mmCIF file of C-alpha atoms in Angstrom:
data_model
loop_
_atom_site.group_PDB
_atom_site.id
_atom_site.type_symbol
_atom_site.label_atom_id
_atom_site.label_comp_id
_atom_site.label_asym_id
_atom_site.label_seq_id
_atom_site.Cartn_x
_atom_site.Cartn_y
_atom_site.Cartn_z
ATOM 1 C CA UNK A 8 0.000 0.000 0.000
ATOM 2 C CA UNK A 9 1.113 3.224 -0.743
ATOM 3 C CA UNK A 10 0.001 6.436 1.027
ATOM 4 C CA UNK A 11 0.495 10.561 0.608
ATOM 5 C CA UNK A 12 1.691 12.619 3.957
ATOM 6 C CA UNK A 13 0.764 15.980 4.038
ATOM 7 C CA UNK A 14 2.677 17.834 6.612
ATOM 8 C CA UNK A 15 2.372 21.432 7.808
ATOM 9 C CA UNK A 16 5.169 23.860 8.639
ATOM 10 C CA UNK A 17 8.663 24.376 7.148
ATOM 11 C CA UNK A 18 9.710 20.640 7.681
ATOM 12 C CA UNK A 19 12.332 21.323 11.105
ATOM 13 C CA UNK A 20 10.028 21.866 13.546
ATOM 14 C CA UNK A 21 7.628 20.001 15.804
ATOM 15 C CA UNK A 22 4.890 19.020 13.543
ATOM 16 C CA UNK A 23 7.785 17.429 11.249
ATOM 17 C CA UNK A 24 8.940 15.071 13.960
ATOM 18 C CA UNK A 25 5.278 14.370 14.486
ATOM 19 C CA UNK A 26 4.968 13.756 10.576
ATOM 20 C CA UNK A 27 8.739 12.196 10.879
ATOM 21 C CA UNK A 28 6.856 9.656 13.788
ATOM 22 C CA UNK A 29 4.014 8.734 11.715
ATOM 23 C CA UNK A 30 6.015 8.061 8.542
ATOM 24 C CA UNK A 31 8.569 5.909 10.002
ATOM 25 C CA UNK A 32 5.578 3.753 11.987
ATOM 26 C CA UNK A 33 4.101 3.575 8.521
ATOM 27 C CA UNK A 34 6.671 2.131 6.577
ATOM 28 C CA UNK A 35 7.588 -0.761 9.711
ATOM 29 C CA UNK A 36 4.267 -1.486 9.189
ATOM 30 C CA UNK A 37 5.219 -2.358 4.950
ATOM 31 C CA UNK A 38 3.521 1.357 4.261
ATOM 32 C CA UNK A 39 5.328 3.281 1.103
ATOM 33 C CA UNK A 40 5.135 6.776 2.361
ATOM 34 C CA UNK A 41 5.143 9.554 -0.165
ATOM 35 C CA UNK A 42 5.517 13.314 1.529
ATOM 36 C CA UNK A 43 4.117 16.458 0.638
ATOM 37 C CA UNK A 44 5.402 20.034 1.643
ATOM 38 C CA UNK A 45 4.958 23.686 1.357
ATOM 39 C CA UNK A 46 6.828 24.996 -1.555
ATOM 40 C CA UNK A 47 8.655 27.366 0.834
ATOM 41 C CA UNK A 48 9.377 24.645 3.405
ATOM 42 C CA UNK A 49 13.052 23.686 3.731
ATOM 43 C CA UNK A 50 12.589 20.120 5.121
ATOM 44 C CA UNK A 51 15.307 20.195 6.764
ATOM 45 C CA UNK A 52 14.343 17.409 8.903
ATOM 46 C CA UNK A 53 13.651 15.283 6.234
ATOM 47 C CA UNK A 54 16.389 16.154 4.191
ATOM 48 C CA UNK A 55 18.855 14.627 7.494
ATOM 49 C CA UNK A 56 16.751 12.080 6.885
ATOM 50 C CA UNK A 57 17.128 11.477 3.660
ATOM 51 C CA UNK A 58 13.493 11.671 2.145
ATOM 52 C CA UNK A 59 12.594 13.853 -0.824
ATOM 53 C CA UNK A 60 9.217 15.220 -1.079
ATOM 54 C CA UNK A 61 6.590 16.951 -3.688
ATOM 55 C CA UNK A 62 6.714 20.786 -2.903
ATOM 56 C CA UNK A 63 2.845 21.766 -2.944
ATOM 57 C CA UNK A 64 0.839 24.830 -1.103
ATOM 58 C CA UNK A 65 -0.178 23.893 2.276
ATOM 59 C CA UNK A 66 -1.932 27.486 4.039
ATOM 60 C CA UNK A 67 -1.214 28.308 7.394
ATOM 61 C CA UNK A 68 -3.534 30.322 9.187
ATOM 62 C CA UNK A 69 -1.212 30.541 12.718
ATOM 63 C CA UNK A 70 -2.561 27.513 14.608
ATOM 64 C CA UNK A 71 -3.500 27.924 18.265
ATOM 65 C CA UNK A 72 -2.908 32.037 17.122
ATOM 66 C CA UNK A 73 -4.750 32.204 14.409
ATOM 67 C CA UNK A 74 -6.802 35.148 13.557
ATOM 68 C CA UNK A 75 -9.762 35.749 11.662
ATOM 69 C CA UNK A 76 -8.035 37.469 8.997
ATOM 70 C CA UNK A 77 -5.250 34.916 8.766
ATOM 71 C CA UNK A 78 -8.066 32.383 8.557
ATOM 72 C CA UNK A 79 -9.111 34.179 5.517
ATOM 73 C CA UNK A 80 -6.171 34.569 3.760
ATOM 74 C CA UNK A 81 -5.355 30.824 4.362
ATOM 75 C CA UNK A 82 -8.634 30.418 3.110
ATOM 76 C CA UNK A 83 -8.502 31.810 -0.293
ATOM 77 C CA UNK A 84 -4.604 29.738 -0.754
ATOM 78 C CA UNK A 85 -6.477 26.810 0.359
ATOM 79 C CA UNK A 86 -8.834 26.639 -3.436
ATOM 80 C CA UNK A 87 -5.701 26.893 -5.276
ATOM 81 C CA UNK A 88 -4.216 23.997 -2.554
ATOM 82 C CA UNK A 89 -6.368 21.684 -2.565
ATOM 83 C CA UNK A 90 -6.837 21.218 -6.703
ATOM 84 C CA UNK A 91 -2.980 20.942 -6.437
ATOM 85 C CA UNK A 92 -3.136 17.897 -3.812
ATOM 86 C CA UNK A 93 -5.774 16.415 -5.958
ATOM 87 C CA UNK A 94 -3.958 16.621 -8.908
ATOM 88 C CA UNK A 95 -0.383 14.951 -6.486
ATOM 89 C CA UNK A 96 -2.869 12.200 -5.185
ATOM 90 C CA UNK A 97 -4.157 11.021 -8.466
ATOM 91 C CA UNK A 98 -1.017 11.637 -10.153
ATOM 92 C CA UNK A 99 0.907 9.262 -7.703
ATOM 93 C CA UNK A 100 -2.131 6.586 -7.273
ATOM 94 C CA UNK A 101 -1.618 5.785 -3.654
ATOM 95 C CA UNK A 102 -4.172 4.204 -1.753
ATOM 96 C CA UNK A 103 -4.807 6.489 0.984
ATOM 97 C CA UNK A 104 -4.399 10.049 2.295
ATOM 98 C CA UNK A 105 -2.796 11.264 5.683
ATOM 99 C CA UNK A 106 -2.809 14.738 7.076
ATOM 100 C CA UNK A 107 -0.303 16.171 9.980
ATOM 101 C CA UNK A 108 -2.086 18.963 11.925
ATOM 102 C CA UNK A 109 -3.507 22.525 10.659
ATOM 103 C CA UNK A 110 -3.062 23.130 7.246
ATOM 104 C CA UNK A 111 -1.674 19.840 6.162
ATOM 105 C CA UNK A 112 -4.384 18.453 7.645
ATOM 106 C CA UNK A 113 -6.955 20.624 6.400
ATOM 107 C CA UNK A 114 -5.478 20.178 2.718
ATOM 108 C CA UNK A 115 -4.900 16.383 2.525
ATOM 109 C CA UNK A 116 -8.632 15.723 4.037
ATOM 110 C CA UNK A 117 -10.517 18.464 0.832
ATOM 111 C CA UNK A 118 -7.782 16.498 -1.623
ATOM 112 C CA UNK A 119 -8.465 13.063 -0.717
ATOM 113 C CA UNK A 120 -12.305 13.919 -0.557
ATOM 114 C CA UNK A 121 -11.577 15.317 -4.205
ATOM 115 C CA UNK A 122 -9.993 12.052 -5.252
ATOM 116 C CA UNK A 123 -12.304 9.777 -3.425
ATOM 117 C CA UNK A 124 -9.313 8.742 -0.985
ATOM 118 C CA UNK A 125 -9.583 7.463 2.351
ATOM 119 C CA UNK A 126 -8.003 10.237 4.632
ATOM 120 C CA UNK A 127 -7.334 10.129 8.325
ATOM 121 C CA UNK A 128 -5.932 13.644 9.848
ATOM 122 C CA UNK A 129 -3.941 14.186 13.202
ATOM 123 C CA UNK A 130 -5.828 17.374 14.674
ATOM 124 C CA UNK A 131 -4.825 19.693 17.767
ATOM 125 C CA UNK A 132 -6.180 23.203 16.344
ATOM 126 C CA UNK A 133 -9.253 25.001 15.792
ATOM 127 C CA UNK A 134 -9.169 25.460 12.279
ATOM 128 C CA UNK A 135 -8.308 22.118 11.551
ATOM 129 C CA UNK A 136 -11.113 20.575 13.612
ATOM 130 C CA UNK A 137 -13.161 22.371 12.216
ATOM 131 C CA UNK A 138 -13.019 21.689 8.501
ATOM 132 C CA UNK A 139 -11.496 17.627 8.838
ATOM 133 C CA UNK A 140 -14.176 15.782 10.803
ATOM 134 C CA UNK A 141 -16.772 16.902 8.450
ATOM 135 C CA UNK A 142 -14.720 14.888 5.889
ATOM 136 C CA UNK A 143 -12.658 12.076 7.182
ATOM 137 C CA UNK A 144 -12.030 10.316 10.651
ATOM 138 C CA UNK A 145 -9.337 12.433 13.030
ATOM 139 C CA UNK A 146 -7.147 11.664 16.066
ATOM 140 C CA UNK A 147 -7.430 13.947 18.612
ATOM 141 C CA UNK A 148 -3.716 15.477 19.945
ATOM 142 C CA UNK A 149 -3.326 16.883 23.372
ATOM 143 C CA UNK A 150 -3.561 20.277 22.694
ATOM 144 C CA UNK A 151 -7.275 20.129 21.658
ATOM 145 C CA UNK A 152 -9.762 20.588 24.269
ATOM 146 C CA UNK A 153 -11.773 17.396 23.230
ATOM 147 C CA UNK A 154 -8.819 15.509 24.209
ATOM 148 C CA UNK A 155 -10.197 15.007 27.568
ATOM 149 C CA UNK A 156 -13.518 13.772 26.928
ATOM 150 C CA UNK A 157 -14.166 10.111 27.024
ATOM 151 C CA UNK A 158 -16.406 9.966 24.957
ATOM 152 C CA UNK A 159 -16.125 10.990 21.429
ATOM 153 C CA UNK A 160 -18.550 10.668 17.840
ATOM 154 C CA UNK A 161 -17.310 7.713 15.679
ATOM 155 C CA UNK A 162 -15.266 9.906 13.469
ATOM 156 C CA UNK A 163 -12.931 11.296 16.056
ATOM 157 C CA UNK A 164 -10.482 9.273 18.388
ATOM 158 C CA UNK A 165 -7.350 10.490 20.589
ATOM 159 C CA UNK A 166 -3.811 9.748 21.022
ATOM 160 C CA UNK A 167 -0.497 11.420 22.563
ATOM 161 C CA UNK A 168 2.285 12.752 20.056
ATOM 162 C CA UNK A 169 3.944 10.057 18.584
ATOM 163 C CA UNK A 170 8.061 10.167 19.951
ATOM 164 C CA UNK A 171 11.066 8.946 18.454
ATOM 165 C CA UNK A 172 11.907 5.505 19.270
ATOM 166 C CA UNK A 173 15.191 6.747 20.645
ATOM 167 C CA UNK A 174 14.395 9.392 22.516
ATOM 168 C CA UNK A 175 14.956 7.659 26.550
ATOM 169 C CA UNK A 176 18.108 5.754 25.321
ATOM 170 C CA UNK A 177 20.423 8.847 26.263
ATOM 171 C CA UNK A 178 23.334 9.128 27.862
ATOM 172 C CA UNK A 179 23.712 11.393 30.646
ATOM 173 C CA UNK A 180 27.520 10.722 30.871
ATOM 174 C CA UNK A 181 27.975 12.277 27.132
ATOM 175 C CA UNK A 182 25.749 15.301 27.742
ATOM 176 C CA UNK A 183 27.805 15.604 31.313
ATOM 177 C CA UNK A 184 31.023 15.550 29.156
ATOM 178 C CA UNK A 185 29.626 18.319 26.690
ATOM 179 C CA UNK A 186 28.630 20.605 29.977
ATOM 180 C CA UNK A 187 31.880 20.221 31.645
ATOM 181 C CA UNK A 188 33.428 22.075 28.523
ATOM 182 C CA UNK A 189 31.135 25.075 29.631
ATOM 183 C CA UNK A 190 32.876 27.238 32.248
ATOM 184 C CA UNK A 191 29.672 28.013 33.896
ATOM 185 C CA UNK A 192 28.737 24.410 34.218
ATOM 186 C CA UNK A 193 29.190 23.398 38.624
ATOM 187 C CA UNK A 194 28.544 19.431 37.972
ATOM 188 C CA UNK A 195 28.072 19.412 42.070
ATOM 189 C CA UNK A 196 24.385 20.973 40.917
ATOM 190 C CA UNK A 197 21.252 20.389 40.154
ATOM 191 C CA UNK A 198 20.835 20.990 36.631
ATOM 192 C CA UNK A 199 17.120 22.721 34.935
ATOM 193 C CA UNK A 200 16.139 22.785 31.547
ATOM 194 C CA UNK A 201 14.156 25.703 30.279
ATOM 195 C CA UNK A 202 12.344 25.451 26.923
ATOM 196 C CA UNK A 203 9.489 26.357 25.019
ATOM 197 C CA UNK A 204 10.147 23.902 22.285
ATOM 198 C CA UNK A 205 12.194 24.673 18.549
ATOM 199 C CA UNK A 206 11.234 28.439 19.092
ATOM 200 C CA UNK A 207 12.154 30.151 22.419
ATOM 201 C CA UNK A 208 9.922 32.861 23.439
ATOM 202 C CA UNK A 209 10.227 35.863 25.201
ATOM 203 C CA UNK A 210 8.142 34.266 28.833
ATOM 204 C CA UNK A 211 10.408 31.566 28.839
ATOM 205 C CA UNK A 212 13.320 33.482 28.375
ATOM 206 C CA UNK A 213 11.600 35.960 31.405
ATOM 207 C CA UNK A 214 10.992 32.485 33.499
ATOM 208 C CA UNK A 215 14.408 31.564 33.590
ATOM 209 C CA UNK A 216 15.932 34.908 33.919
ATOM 210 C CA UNK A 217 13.715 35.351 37.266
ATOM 211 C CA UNK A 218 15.136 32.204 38.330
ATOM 212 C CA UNK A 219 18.477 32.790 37.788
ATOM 213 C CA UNK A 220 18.406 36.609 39.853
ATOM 214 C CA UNK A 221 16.211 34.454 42.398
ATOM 215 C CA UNK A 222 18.625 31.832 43.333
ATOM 216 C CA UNK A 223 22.123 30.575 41.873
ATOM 217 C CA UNK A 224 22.017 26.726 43.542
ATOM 218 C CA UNK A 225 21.307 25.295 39.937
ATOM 219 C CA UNK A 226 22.667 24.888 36.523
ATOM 220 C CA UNK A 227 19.743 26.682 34.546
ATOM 221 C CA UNK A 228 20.077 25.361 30.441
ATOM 222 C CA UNK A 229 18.368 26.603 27.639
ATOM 223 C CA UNK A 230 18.112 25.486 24.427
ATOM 224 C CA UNK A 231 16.055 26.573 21.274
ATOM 225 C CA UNK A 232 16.712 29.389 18.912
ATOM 226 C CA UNK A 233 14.490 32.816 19.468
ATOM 227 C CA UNK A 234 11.732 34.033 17.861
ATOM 228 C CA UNK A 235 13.309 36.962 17.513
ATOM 229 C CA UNK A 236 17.151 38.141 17.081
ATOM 230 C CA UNK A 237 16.593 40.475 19.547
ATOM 231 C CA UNK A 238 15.541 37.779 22.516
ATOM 232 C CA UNK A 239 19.128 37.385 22.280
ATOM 233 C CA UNK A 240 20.195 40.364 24.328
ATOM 234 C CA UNK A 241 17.260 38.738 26.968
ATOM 235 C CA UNK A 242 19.288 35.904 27.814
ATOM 236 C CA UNK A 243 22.026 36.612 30.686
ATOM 237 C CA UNK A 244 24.566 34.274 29.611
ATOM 238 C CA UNK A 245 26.950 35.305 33.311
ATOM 239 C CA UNK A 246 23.913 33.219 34.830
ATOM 240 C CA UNK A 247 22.600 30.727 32.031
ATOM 241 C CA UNK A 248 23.729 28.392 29.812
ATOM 242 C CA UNK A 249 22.152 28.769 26.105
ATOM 243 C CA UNK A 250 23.151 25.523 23.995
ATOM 244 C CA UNK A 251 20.287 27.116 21.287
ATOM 245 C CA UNK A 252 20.327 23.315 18.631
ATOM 246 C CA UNK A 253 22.225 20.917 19.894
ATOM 247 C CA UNK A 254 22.595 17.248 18.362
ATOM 248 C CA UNK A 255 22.943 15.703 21.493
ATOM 249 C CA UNK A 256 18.966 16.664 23.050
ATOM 250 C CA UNK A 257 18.096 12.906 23.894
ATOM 251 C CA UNK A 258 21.268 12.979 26.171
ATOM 252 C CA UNK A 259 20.520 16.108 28.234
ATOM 253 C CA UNK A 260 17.401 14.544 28.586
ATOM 254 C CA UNK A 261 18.680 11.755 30.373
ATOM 255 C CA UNK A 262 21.043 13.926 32.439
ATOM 256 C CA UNK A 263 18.734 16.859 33.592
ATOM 257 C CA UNK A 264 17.048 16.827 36.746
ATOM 258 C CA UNK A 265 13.856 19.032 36.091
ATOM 259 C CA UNK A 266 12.362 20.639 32.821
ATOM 260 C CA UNK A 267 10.599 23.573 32.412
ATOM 261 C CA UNK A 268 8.654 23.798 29.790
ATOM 262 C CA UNK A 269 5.403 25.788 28.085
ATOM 263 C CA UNK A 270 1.819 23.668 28.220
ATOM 264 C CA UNK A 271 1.802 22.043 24.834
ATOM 265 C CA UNK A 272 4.334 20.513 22.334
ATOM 266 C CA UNK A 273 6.099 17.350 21.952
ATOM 267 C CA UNK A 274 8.777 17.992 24.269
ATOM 268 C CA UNK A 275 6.791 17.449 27.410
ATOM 269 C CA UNK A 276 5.852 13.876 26.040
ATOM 270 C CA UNK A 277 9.214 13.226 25.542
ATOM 271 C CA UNK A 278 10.479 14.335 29.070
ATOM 272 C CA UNK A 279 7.961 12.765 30.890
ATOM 273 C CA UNK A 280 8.936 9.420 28.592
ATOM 274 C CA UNK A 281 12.066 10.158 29.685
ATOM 275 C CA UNK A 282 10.491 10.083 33.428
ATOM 276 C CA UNK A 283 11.768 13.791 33.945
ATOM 277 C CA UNK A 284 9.732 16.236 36.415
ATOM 278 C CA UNK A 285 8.179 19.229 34.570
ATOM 279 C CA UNK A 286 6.916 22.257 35.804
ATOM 280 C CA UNK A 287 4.516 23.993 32.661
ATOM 281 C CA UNK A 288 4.399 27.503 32.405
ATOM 282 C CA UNK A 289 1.130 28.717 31.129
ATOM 283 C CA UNK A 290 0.508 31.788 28.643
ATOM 284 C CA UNK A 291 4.019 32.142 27.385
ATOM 285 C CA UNK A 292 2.488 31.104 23.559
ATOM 286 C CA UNK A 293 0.206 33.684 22.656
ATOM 287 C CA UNK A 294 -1.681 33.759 25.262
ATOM 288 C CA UNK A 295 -2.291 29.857 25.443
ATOM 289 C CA UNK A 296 -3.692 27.647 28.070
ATOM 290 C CA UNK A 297 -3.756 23.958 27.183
ATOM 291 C CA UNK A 298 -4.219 22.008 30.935
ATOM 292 C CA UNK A 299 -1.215 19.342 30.062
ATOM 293 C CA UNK A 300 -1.261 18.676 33.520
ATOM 294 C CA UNK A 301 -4.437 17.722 33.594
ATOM 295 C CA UNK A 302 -3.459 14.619 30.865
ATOM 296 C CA UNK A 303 -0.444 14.153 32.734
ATOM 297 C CA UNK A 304 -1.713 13.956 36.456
ATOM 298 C CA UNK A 305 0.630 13.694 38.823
ATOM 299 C CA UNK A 306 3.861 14.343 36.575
ATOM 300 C CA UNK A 307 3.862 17.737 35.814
ATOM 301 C CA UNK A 308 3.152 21.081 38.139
ATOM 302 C CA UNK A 309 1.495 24.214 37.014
ATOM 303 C CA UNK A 310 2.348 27.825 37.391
ATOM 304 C CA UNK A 311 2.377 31.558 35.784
ATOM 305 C CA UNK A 312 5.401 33.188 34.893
ATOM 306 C CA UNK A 313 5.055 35.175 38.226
ATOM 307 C CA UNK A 314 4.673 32.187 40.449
ATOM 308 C CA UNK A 315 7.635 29.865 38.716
ATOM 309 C CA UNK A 316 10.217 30.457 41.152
ATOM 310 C CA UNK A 317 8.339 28.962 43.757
ATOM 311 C CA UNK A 318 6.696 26.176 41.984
ATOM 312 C CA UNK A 319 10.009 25.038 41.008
ATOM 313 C CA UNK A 320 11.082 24.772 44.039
ATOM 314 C CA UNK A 321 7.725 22.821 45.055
ATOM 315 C CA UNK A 322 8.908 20.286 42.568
ATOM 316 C CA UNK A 323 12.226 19.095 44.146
ATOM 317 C CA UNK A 324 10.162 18.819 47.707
ATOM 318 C CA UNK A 325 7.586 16.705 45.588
ATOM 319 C CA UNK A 326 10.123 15.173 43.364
ATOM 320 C CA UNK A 327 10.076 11.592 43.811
ATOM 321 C CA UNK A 328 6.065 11.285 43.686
ATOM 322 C CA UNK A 329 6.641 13.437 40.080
ATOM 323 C CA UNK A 330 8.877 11.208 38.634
ATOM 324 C CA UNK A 331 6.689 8.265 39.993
ATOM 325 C CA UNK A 332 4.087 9.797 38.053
ATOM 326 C CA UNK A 333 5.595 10.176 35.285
ATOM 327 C CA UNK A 334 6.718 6.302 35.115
ATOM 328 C CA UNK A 335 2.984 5.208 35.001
ATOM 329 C CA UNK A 336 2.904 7.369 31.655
ATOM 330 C CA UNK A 337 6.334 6.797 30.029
ATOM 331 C CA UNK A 338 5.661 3.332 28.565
ATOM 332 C CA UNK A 339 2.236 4.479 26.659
ATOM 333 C CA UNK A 340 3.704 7.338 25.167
ATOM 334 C CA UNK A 341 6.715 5.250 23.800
ATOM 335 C CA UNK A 342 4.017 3.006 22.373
ATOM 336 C CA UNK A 343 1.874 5.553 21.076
ATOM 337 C CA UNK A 344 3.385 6.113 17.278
ATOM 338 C CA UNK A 345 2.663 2.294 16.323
ATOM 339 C CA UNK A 346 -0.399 2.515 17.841
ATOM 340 C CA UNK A 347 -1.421 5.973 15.662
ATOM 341 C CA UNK A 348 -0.107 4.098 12.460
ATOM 342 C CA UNK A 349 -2.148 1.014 13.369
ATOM 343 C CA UNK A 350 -5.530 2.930 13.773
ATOM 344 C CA UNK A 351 -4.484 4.743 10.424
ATOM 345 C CA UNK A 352 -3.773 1.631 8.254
ATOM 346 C CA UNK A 353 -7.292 -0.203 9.658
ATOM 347 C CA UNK A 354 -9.295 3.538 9.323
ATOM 348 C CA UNK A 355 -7.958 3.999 5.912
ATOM 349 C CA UNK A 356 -8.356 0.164 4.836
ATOM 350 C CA UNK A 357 -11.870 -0.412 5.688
#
């Protein structure tokens, strides 16, 4: 069987290791994957990977910040869109149709509905929920408020992010060796990772900064690369360590002791597969509230920017029951992308 990904975004972010996830669960499962693009995207991901792709227009209306005037302009791309993914599906004659969140799943569901295709879509946005169940089945991602309801129509169903096979096999010696290079690096502490995923934003940048005037028993790491050039002046470098990409993410994981982290994204997945303590900052995105910690019960605690200092230390009193809690959830979520490409290959095969 042969099937069409449509993916959204530029190809190096989150919703390409999501895409990334699904693929590679396909094609274990004898799936030939073929993978569709923005014609602007540089794939980099993939491209490490070694996949080509077919460069089409995918809209993006902003996600979780979309407006109603980017919805509109997204809107009128998405005519001229869709007749292109038609034209991809039919020209390449594969059997069914998968979409990866927004856009690329809003494109792939009106193409494959074109070409009388089975689709199934992975959803987490407004926009995209909005337009795919009316056309093909979707799977719920954590972001999306229906996420936590139990009960759902027959079209819909729910899963976590799909994660990377590899990503709890790190080695905390390696990443130890890489931080003892750093002069600001004390290996006799306690060591925090701040992030708010690919893209660091300015709250995140604020919640560490607070912590790092507040108290100076901790090695506070940062990694991602700002949203803007001029976050860079933000980030006190006497006091924290920025890393920005690093090839070596899946050992830090395994070395930290505590992540901080914004309410949504694939990285808290990953942590808490990793069995890491998070404490979620709300709001930093936009404005965003999500309740991960509701999903994650137990494993992660919640806070404001204002109120971070104090709820990080709450989590080393509480640590042990966190990282107990997190252990109930770590061997789901590293089941979770087989599990996605399973209910995909029996949704689109029926």
């Amino acid at each position: 069987m042969k099937a069409l990904v449509v993916i959204t975004g530029r190809g190096l972010g989150g919703d390409a290791v999501i895409a990334y996830n699904v693929i590679s669960a396909l094609e274990s499962k004898g799936i030939q994957c073929e993978l569709a693009l923005d014609e602007s995207a540089p794939g980099i991901l993939f491209k490490k990977k070694g996949y080509d792709w077919h460069k089409i227009s995918i809209p993006q209306a902003g996600g979780h910040a979309a407006t109603k005037l980017t919805s509109v302009k997204a809107a009128f791309r998405m005519l001229t869109a869709t007749f292109k993914v038609r034209s991809l599906i039919n020209k390449l004659n594969v059997d069914f149709v998968v979409g990866i969140i927004g856009g690329g799943s809003i494109v792939a569901s009106v193409g494959a509905k074109l070409s009388r295709k089975p689709c199934t879509c992975l959803c987490c946005t407004p926009l995209d929920m909005k337009v795919c169940p009316k056309l093909n089945h979707c799977i719920i991602l954590p972001e999306y408020y229906l996420f936590r309801e139990n009960n759902l129509p027959e079209n819909l169903s729910k899963d976590y992010y799909p994660l990377n096979d590899d990503v709890n096999s790190g080695n905390g010696e390696i990443a130890l060796e890489n931080l003892k290079k750093i002069p600001l690096f004390d290996e006799n502490k306690k060591t925090i990772l701040f992030s708010s995923g690919s893209s660091l934003f300015k709250g995140m940048i604020e919640t560490a900064s607070n912590f790092a005037d507040f108290t100076d028993e901790y090695n506070l790491i940062m990694v991602g690369h700002p949203m803007h050039d001029e976050y860079m002046d933000l980030i006190d470098q006497s006091k924290i360590i920025y890393l920005g990409f690093i090839d070596w993410l899946k050992h830090l994981y395994d070395f930290i002791d505590l992540a901080v982290l914004t309410d949504d994204g694939v990285m808290v997945e990953e942590l808490i597969a990793c069995k890491i303590p998070i404490v979620t900052v709300t709001k930093i995105k936009w404005g965003r509230y999500h309740n991960i910690a509701g999903i994650f019960e137990g494993a992660i605690l919640e806070s404001s920017i204002e109120d971070a200092n104090d709820t990080i230390l709450e989590a080393f009193e509480n640590y042990d029951s966190l990282k107990s809690s997190a252990n109930n959830f770590s061997e789901d979520l590293l089941a979770t992308k087989y599990r996605i490409a399973e209910k995909i290959i029996y949704i689109c095969g029926k």
